[in-house]
C-alpha positions as a printed Julia matrix, in Angstrom:
110×3 Matrix{Float64}:
   0.0    0.0    0.0
   1.5    3.34  -0.98
   1.24   6.57   0.97
  -1.66   7.91  -1.15
  -3.72   4.82  -0.35
  -2.92   5.12   3.35
  -3.87   8.81   3.39
  -7.14   8.09   1.57
  -7.95   5.34   4.06
  -7.14   7.55   7.05
  -9.24  10.4    5.67
 -12.22   8.05   5.84
 -11.74   7.39   9.54
  -9.91  10.52  10.69
 -11.43  13.21   8.49
  -9.76  15.89   6.39
  -6.32  16.86   7.73
  -6.93  20.63   7.53
 -10.22  20.25   9.44
  -8.43  18.14  12.04
  -5.66  20.68  12.41
  -8.17  23.49  12.9
 -10.29  21.81  15.58
  -7.36  20.16  17.35
  -5.36  23.38  17.63
  -8.46  25.3   18.75
  -9.13  22.75  21.49
  -5.49  22.69  22.59
  -5.29  26.48  22.68
  -8.41  26.62  24.86
  -7.07  24.01  27.29
  -3.57  25.5   27.47
  -5.0   28.95  28.23
  -6.5   27.72  31.51
  -4.58  28.17  34.79
  -4.69  24.46  35.53
  -2.54  23.66  32.5
   0.57  24.95  34.28
  -0.12  22.61  37.19
   0.08  19.51  35.0
   3.22  17.46  34.54
   4.39  16.41  31.08
   2.59  13.07  31.13
  -0.8   14.64  31.84
  -0.24  17.39  29.27
   0.66  14.83  26.63
  -2.32  12.65  27.54
  -4.63  15.65  27.15
  -3.02  16.59  23.82
  -3.54  13.07  22.52
  -7.11  12.92  23.82
  -7.86  16.2   22.06
  -6.36  14.77  18.87
  -8.77  11.87  19.14
 -11.69  14.23  19.83
 -10.75  16.1   16.65
 -10.82  12.86  14.68
 -14.19  11.98  16.15
 -15.82  15.27  15.18
 -14.21  15.57  11.73
 -13.98  11.91  10.79
 -15.93   8.79  11.6
 -17.36   8.97  15.15
 -18.17   5.25  14.96
 -14.5    4.31  14.63
 -13.88   2.3   17.81
 -10.14   3.01  17.8
 -10.77   6.7   18.51
 -12.69   5.88  21.67
 -10.29   3.12  22.67
  -7.34   5.48  22.3
  -9.03   8.12  24.48
  -9.57   5.51  27.19
  -5.95   4.43  26.87
  -4.51   7.93  27.22
  -6.86   8.71  30.11
  -5.72   5.51  31.83
  -2.05   6.4   31.35
  -2.67   9.8   32.94
  -4.82   8.38  35.75
  -2.1    5.87  36.61
   0.26   8.79  37.19
  -2.04  10.87  39.37
  -0.56  11.73  42.74
  -2.81  10.45  45.47
  -3.64  12.41  48.59
  -1.32  10.14  50.54
   1.55  10.94  48.17
   0.96  14.67  48.51
   0.43  14.74  52.28
   2.7   11.87  53.25
  -0.16   9.95  54.9
  -0.33   6.2   54.62
  -2.04   5.03  51.44
  -5.77   4.52  51.75
  -7.72   1.87  49.91
 -10.06   3.03  47.16
 -13.06   2.31  49.38
 -11.63   4.36  52.25
 -10.84   7.25  49.94
 -14.37   7.2   48.48
 -15.89   7.08  51.98
 -13.81  10.1   52.96
 -14.9   12.01  49.85
 -18.55  11.2   50.53
 -18.19  12.28  54.16
 -16.65  15.61  53.14
 -19.39  16.15  50.56
 -22.1   15.3   53.08
 -23.33  12.35  51.06
């Protein structure tokens, strides 16, 4: 398969490149302009960039392409796996997921 065939195939699933570039850069500019962007480490920034790339493909290409959605889940998982827990930040002993959820519910009055 030559490069023209590959590009034609990708256009069917990913959409037109210029449309992708427009929406992806618009989304990235909006996210990067927020104060929280500067609080993110490189892994979370890259995960968000890649997720926004996939969002661009969804809205300009084929939204029924399962790989787009699978990739978003993958990048979100990579970022989630690198999230600093409250125990890491405060130095407290690690809490189980159930204990952490119970604490969040208690604080929220739920």
